[in-house]
Backbone as JSON, one array per atom type, in Angstrom:
{
  "sequence": "XXXXXXXXXXXXXXXXXXXXXXXXXXXXXXXXXXXXXXXXXXXXXXXXXXXXXXXXXXXXXXXXXXXXXXXXXXXXXXXXXXXXXXXXXXXXXXXXXXXXXXXXXXXXXXXXXXXXXXXXXXXXXXXXXXXXXXXXXXXXXXXXXXXXXXXXXXXXXXXXXXXXXX",
  "N": [[-29.59, 7.36, -17.75], [-27.78, 4.8, -15.93], [-27.95, 2.31, -13.65], [-25.82, 2.06, -12.08], [-24.54, 4.89, -11.83], [-26.48, 6.16, -11.12], [-26.43, 5.34, -8.29], [-24.18, 6.53, -7.75], [-24.5, 9.15, -8.17], [-26.23, 9.37, -5.84], [-24.11, 8.84, -3.5], [-22.74, 10.84, -3.58], [-24.02, 13.22, -1.89], [-23.13, 12.17, 0.06], [-22.85, 13.09, 3.58], [-19.27, 13.43, 4.22], [-18.21, 11.41, 3.06], [-15.83, 10.81, -0.35], [-15.21, 11.49, -3.38], [-13.44, 9.86, -5.52], [-10.56, 8.49, -7.67], [-9.87, 5.14, -7.48], [-7.57, 3.12, -5.75], [-6.8, 1.06, -7.55], [-7.1, 2.35, -9.93], [-9.06, 1.78, -11.87], [-11.91, 3.17, -12.67], [-14.01, 4.31, -10.61], [-14.12, 6.08, -6.86], [-15.58, 5.75, -3.74], [-14.86, 7.04, -0.64], [-13.92, 7.13, 2.84], [-11.36, 9.03, 5.25], [-9.08, 7.96, 3.13], [-9.65, 5.61, 3.2], [-10.9, 3.63, 0.68], [-13.9, 2.42, -0.04], [-16.17, 1.55, -1.86], [-15.86, 0.93, -5.34], [-16.45, 1.75, -8.48], [-16.27, -0.11, -11.55], [-17.42, -0.7, -13.33], [-20.28, -0.3, -16.11], [-22.48, -1.66, -14.74], [-21.97, -2.92, -12.02], [-20.52, -2.95, -8.77], [-17.84, -2.75, -6.37], [-17.82, -3.47, -3.2], [-16.11, -2.71, -0.01], [-16.6, -4.1, 2.51], [-15.5, -5.69, 4.88], [-13.46, -8.28, 6.15], [-14.37, -9.92, 8.6], [-17.44, -8.65, 8.32], [-18.39, -9.22, 6.08], [-18.38, -12.6, 6.46], [-20.84, -12.45, 8.76], [-22.88, -11.55, 7.84], [-22.84, -13.37, 5.97], [-25.38, -15.33, 5.33], [-27.25, -14.03, 4.35], [-26.26, -12.44, 2.23], [-25.49, -14.57, 0.74], [-28.22, -15.27, -0.28], [-29.34, -13.28, -1.19], [-29.5, -12.5, -4.81], [-28.24, -10.43, -6.52], [-25.68, -10.04, -5.49], [-22.1, -11.01, -5.49], [-20.11, -13.01, -3.76], [-16.85, -14.03, -2.71], [-15.41, -16.88, -0.87], [-13.77, -16.14, 2.29], [-13.63, -13.55, 1.41], [-13.04, -9.74, 1.49], [-14.48, -8.11, 0.18], [-17.41, -7.55, -1.82], [-19.37, -7.88, -4.54], [-21.25, -6.08, -6.12], [-24.16, -6.77, -7.96], [-25.49, -4.2, -10.71], [-28.62, -3.46, -11.85], [-31.03, -2.3, -11.78], [-33.29, -0.08, -9.59], [-33.9, -1.01, -6.88], [-31.33, -2.6, -6.86], [-29.45, -0.72, -6.66], [-30.83, 0.49, -4.08], [-30.34, -2.01, -2.4], [-27.19, -1.78, -2.92], [-26.62, 0.89, -1.22], [-27.59, 0.29, 1.09], [-26.23, -1.44, 1.81], [-23.18, -0.04, 1.91], [-23.94, 1.67, 4.05], [-23.36, -0.14, 5.8], [-21.07, -0.9, 5.7], [-19.69, 1.57, 6.07], [-20.18, 1.58, 8.8], [-18.99, -0.31, 10.18], [-16.38, 0.49, 9.06], [-16.12, 2.69, 10.78], [-16.16, 1.42, 13.64], [-13.92, -0.08, 13.63], [-12.02, 1.79, 13.66], [-12.63, 3.4, 16.02], [-12.32, 1.1, 18.12], [-9.54, 1.18, 17.83], [-9.06, 3.78, 19.15], [-10.58, 2.94, 21.69], [-8.14, 1.03, 22.69], [-6.07, 3.17, 23.34], [-4.41, 4.13, 21.41], [-4.24, 5.83, 18.24], [-6.59, 7.36, 16.45], [-6.56, 5.45, 13.44], [-6.01, 5.53, 10.11], [-7.29, 3.73, 8.25], [-6.55, 0.89, 5.23], [-8.31, 0.01, 2.8], [-7.87, -3.94, 2.14], [-6.76, -4.82, -1.3], [-8.61, -4.45, -4.03], [-10.42, -6.96, -6.28], [-9.35, -5.96, -9.03], [-7.05, -4.74, -8.7], [-3.79, -4.29, -9.39], [-1.08, -6.81, -8.72], [2.29, -6.73, -6.9], [4.43, -9.04, -8.36], [6.43, -11.69, -6.48], [10.5, -11.1, -6.43], [12.22, -12.23, -8.95], [14.42, -12.75, -8.62], [14.31, -13.77, -6.19], [11.97, -16.08, -6.72], [12.71, -17.46, -8.47], [13.64, -18.76, -12.23], [10.79, -19.16, -13.31], [9.16, -17.94, -12.13], [9.93, -15.29, -13.36], [9.05, -15.73, -15.86], [6.5, -15.69, -15.76], [5.7, -13.07, -15.9], [5.65, -9.67, -14.64], [3.69, -9.03, -13.58], [1.01, -9.37, -11.7], [-2.82, -9.88, -12.3], [-5.41, -9.77, -9.97], [-7.74, -10.73, -10.84], [-11.14, -10.92, -11.04], [-12.55, -13.54, -12.25], [-13.76, -14.02, -15.67], [-15.84, -15.86, -16.01], [-17.18, -15.94, -13.75], [-18.07, -13.49, -13.64], [-19.62, -13.3, -15.73], [-21.75, -15.15, -15.66], [-23.22, -13.97, -13.27], [-24.09, -11.69, -14.91], [-26.09, -13.21, -16.37], [-27.92, -14.77, -14.9], [-31.04, -13.67, -13.34], [-32.03, -11.03, -11.3], [-32.74, -8.91, -9.23], [-35.42, -7.72, -9.82]],
  "CA": [[-28.78, 6.99, -16.65], [-27.35, 3.57, -15.59], [-28.22, 1.82, -11.94], [-24.29, 2.5, -11.48], [-24.8, 6.17, -11.94], [-27.93, 6.49, -10.2], [-25.76, 4.51, -7.13], [-22.89, 7.88, -7.62], [-25.4, 10.29, -7.7], [-26.55, 9.66, -4.27], [-23.39, 8.83, -3.01], [-21.77, 12.4, -3.68], [-24.77, 13.97, -1.35], [-23.38, 11.7, 1.6], [-21.55, 13.74, 4.21], [-17.74, 12.83, 4.68], [-17.6, 10.4, 1.61], [-14.64, 11.46, -0.92], [-14.97, 10.65, -4.3], [-11.8, 9.97, -6.76], [-10.25, 7.26, -8.77], [-9.76, 4.01, -6.77], [-6.03, 2.81, -5.72], [-6.8, 0.22, -8.83], [-6.68, 3.17, -10.85], [-10.06, 1.54, -12.47], [-13.62, 4.07, -12.56], [-14.55, 5.85, -9.5], [-14.34, 4.93, -5.83], [-16.2, 6.86, -2.83], [-13.91, 6.15, 0.53], [-13.48, 8.06, 4.01], [-10.02, 8.98, 5.68], [-8.07, 7.43, 2.68], [-10.04, 4.12, 2.47], [-11.43, 3.32, -0.61], [-15.02, 1.33, 0.26], [-16.78, 1.36, -2.77], [-15.49, 1.0, -6.5], [-16.94, 1.68, -9.66], [-15.46, -0.45, -12.38], [-17.89, -0.55, -14.5], [-22.17, 0.32, -15.33], [-23.12, -2.39, -14.68], [-21.46, -3.81, -11.02], [-19.74, -1.99, -7.91], [-17.04, -3.76, -5.59], [-17.81, -2.82, -2.16], [-15.16, -3.49, 1.07], [-17.6, -4.45, 4.07], [-14.6, -6.14, 5.76], [-13.68, -9.78, 6.16], [-15.58, -9.87, 9.52], [-18.84, -7.77, 8.48], [-18.87, -10.42, 5.07], [-18.57, -13.49, 7.71], [-21.34, -11.88, 9.84], [-23.58, -11.45, 6.74], [-22.79, -14.46, 4.38], [-26.21, -16.4, 5.16], [-27.89, -12.74, 3.66], [-25.71, -12.11, 1.19], [-25.73, -15.65, -0.57], [-29.8, -15.59, -0.56], [-29.55, -12.03, -2.55], [-29.03, -12.97, -6.31], [-27.46, -9.08, -7.01], [-24.55, -10.15, -5.03], [-21.13, -11.97, -5.49], [-18.99, -13.18, -2.83], [-16.04, -15.28, -3.11], [-14.87, -17.19, 0.04], [-12.83, -15.46, 2.45], [-13.16, -12.46, 0.61], [-13.46, -8.69, 2.52], [-14.78, -7.23, -0.68], [-18.3, -8.3, -2.23], [-19.78, -7.48, -5.53], [-23.35, -5.78, -6.09], [-24.33, -6.3, -9.83], [-26.57, -3.12, -10.6], [-29.59, -3.17, -12.78], [-32.26, -1.62, -11.38], [-33.11, 0.68, -8.37], [-33.34, -2.41, -5.69], [-30.1, -3.01, -6.6], [-28.73, 0.56, -5.99], [-30.7, 0.6, -2.68], [-29.19, -2.47, -1.54], [-25.91, -1.1, -2.49], [-26.33, 1.88, -0.48], [-27.77, 0.25, 2.55], [-24.16, -2.06, 2.08], [-22.17, 1.1, 1.88], [-24.15, 1.97, 5.43], [-22.87, -1.07, 6.69], [-19.46, -0.49, 5.5], [-19.13, 2.77, 7.01], [-20.11, 1.61, 10.26], [-17.7, -1.37, 10.29], [-15.23, 1.08, 9.38], [-15.91, 3.34, 12.06], [-15.98, 0.66, 14.76], [-12.47, -0.47, 13.55], [-11.59, 2.96, 14.51], [-13.05, 3.44, 17.17], [-11.54, 0.17, 18.53], [-8.2, 1.64, 18.05], [-9.02, 4.87, 19.7], [-10.45, 2.64, 23.29], [-7.39, 0.81, 23.12], [-4.99, 4.14, 23.66], [-3.74, 4.11, 20.06], [-4.82, 7.08, 17.38], [-7.44, 7.19, 15.51], [-5.95, 5.11, 12.56], [-6.83, 5.48, 8.65], [-6.95, 2.32, 7.78], [-6.62, 0.99, 4.2], [-9.12, -1.73, 2.36], [-6.97, -4.82, 0.85], [-6.76, -4.66, -2.77], [-10.01, -5.12, -4.41], [-10.34, -7.81, -7.4], [-9.02, -5.13, -10.13], [-6.12, -3.91, -8.1], [-2.71, -5.43, -9.65], [-0.55, -6.65, -6.69], [3.24, -7.52, -7.52], [4.84, -10.77, -8.06], [7.61, -12.06, -5.93], [11.33, -10.81, -7.46], [12.37, -13.34, -10.06], [15.6, -13.26, -8.02], [13.91, -14.58, -4.9], [11.32, -17.1, -6.51], [13.63, -18.14, -9.68], [13.51, -18.49, -13.62], [9.53, -19.99, -13.7], [8.56, -16.47, -11.8], [10.63, -14.47, -14.12], [8.39, -15.96, -17.24], [5.21, -15.71, -15.49], [5.52, -11.76, -16.19], [5.79, -8.93, -13.54], [2.65, -8.33, -12.54], [-0.13, -10.43, -11.66], [-3.86, -9.06, -11.9], [-6.09, -10.47, -9.38], [-9.62, -9.78, -11.19], [-12.59, -11.77, -10.94], [-12.77, -14.63, -13.41], [-14.79, -13.75, -16.54], [-17.1, -16.76, -16.2], [-17.71, -15.77, -12.42], [-19.02, -12.32, -13.6], [-20.76, -13.68, -16.79], [-22.66, -15.82, -14.7], [-23.87, -12.64, -12.81], [-25.01, -11.09, -15.8], [-26.83, -14.03, -17.08], [-28.87, -14.92, -13.73], [-31.98, -12.57, -13.23], [-32.09, -10.54, -9.67], [-33.93, -7.58, -8.52], [-36.68, -7.75, -10.68]],
  "C": [[-28.46, 5.32, -16.23], [-27.73, 3.18, -14.08], [-26.86, 2.55, -11.28], [-23.78, 4.21, -11.05], [-25.76, 6.91, -11.35], [-27.2, 6.46, -8.95], [-24.8, 6.05, -6.66], [-23.25, 8.78, -7.24], [-25.52, 10.78, -6.19], [-25.54, 9.49, -3.47], [-22.82, 10.35, -2.75], [-22.77, 13.03, -2.81], [-24.34, 13.53, 0.12], [-22.22, 12.34, 1.98], [-20.28, 12.66, 4.45], [-17.39, 11.47, 3.95], [-16.44, 11.06, 0.53], [-14.82, 10.26, -1.86], [-13.64, 10.92, -5.19], [-11.47, 8.55, -7.23], [-9.61, 6.67, -7.5], [-7.95, 4.11, -7.07], [-5.98, 1.85, -6.84], [-6.64, 1.14, -10.11], [-8.11, 2.72, -12.45], [-11.49, 1.78, -12.24], [-13.26, 4.87, -11.54], [-14.52, 5.27, -8.0], [-14.8, 5.98, -4.81], [-15.6, 5.92, -1.52], [-14.29, 7.23, 1.45], [-12.03, 7.28, 4.15], [-9.07, 8.11, 5.15], [-8.69, 5.86, 2.58], [-11.09, 4.08, 1.63], [-12.7, 1.98, 0.25], [-15.84, 1.22, -0.83], [-16.36, 1.79, -4.39], [-16.38, 0.56, -7.56], [-16.13, 1.18, -11.07], [-16.18, -0.18, -13.73], [-19.64, -0.17, -14.73], [-22.55, -0.39, -14.52], [-22.97, -3.65, -12.65], [-20.68, -2.68, -10.08], [-19.13, -2.95, -6.97], [-17.46, -3.04, -4.17], [-16.78, -3.06, -1.0], [-16.61, -3.3, 2.37], [-16.66, -5.33, 5.4], [-14.78, -7.41, 6.16], [-14.73, -10.2, 7.49], [-17.25, -9.78, 9.03], [-19.33, -9.09, 7.33], [-19.44, -11.84, 5.61], [-20.05, -13.61, 7.91], [-22.76, -12.01, 9.12], [-23.85, -12.19, 5.86], [-24.04, -14.96, 4.44], [-27.29, -15.24, 4.11], [-28.02, -12.95, 2.33], [-25.84, -13.37, 0.13], [-27.27, -15.61, -0.91], [-29.64, -14.31, -1.92], [-28.77, -12.53, -3.98], [-28.2, -11.76, -7.43], [-26.23, -9.27, -6.18], [-23.53, -11.29, -5.0], [-20.49, -12.21, -4.57], [-18.22, -14.23, -2.68], [-15.59, -15.66, -1.45], [-13.7, -16.57, 0.84], [-12.12, -14.07, 2.11], [-13.98, -10.77, 1.59], [-14.41, -7.9, 1.59], [-16.19, -8.28, -1.56], [-18.28, -7.4, -3.79], [-21.22, -6.85, -6.13], [-23.34, -5.54, -7.67], [-25.54, -5.08, -9.46], [-27.34, -3.11, -11.72], [-30.5, -2.96, -12.64], [-32.72, -0.91, -9.83], [-33.12, 0.18, -7.53], [-32.11, -2.27, -5.31], [-29.23, -1.86, -5.63], [-29.57, 0.93, -4.74], [-30.38, -0.57, -2.14], [-27.91, -1.86, -1.34], [-25.54, -0.15, -1.58], [-26.85, 1.37, 1.24], [-26.68, -0.97, 3.17], [-23.31, -1.34, 2.52], [-22.52, 1.69, 3.65], [-23.31, 1.27, 6.1], [-21.33, -0.92, 6.68], [-18.82, 0.42, 5.94], [-19.01, 2.5, 8.43], [-19.08, 0.47, 10.65], [-16.83, -0.76, 10.42], [-14.86, 2.24, 10.52], [-15.51, 2.66, 13.48], [-14.58, -0.07, 14.53], [-11.88, 0.46, 14.28], [-11.43, 3.21, 15.41], [-12.52, 2.25, 18.58], [-10.16, 0.68, 19.36], [-8.36, 2.67, 18.92], [-9.37, 4.19, 21.64], [-9.0, 1.75, 23.65], [-5.98, 1.36, 23.44], [-4.58, 4.07, 22.66], [-4.79, 5.48, 19.59], [-5.91, 6.44, 16.51], [-6.68, 6.48, 14.16], [-6.44, 5.17, 11.44], [-6.33, 3.93, 8.28], [-7.41, 2.46, 6.2], [-7.37, -0.24, 3.83], [-7.65, -2.17, 1.66], [-6.86, -4.12, -0.31], [-8.06, -5.05, -3.07], [-9.27, -5.96, -6.0], [-9.08, -7.21, -8.78], [-7.84, -5.05, -9.84], [-4.85, -5.14, -8.56], [-1.86, -5.33, -8.51], [1.25, -7.29, -7.54], [3.59, -8.89, -7.35], [5.91, -10.99, -7.3], [9.04, -11.62, -6.93], [11.57, -12.08, -7.89], [13.86, -13.85, -9.54], [15.13, -14.55, -6.92], [12.98, -15.81, -5.41], [12.15, -17.93, -7.81], [12.95, -18.23, -10.7], [11.68, -18.56, -13.63], [8.89, -17.92, -13.0], [8.97, -15.13, -12.94], [9.17, -14.44, -15.43], [7.17, -15.89, -16.82], [4.39, -14.22, -15.68], [5.44, -10.98, -14.59], [4.94, -8.39, -12.9], [1.61, -9.23, -12.95], [-1.64, -9.62, -11.35], [-4.9, -9.99, -11.23], [-7.6, -10.04, -9.48], [-10.32, -11.25, -11.34], [-12.56, -12.8, -12.22], [-13.87, -14.29, -14.45], [-16.21, -14.69, -16.21], [-17.58, -16.32, -14.83], [-18.63, -14.31, -12.84], [-19.96, -12.72, -15.0], [-21.97, -14.4, -16.38], [-23.39, -15.23, -13.59], [-24.66, -12.24, -13.96], [-26.02, -12.06, -16.61], [-27.91, -14.43, -16.13], [-29.63, -13.74, -13.53], [-32.02, -12.19, -11.73], [-32.59, -9.07, -10.3], [-34.78, -7.21, -9.36], [-38.02, -8.34, -10.59]]
}
């Protein structure tokens, strides 16, 4: 059983988490109230939606962990899953993500609004539509109909080469 499978097995036992297909349609997700919080796209990594505020707040600690990949300004982080320590790290950060998600919903209630259902911004695997070729001109039409915001292969390869969690 891979580290990702061990993490998914543990997340299945958490109350109020729903498992299913992520919006990006690659792999498996866990989330609450219509909001994907973690995506398992492969057997060796998970993408976690922490919110941009949480990533900025935790950035000094996240940068010291070799199992985590963070892009500047991102609200999603990638946790490389190699061993049980990486699974424990992912579960701890999932707890942070849940608290952050609940805090955002609580702020909406304090302002007199209904408990809103927040959706996470697209993860790096989710395709996003390009501008209309009619609005942007022939160059946009030549570049293709869909632009995939995927993590660069080199960035992922470096993550697999660097030792972490051992």
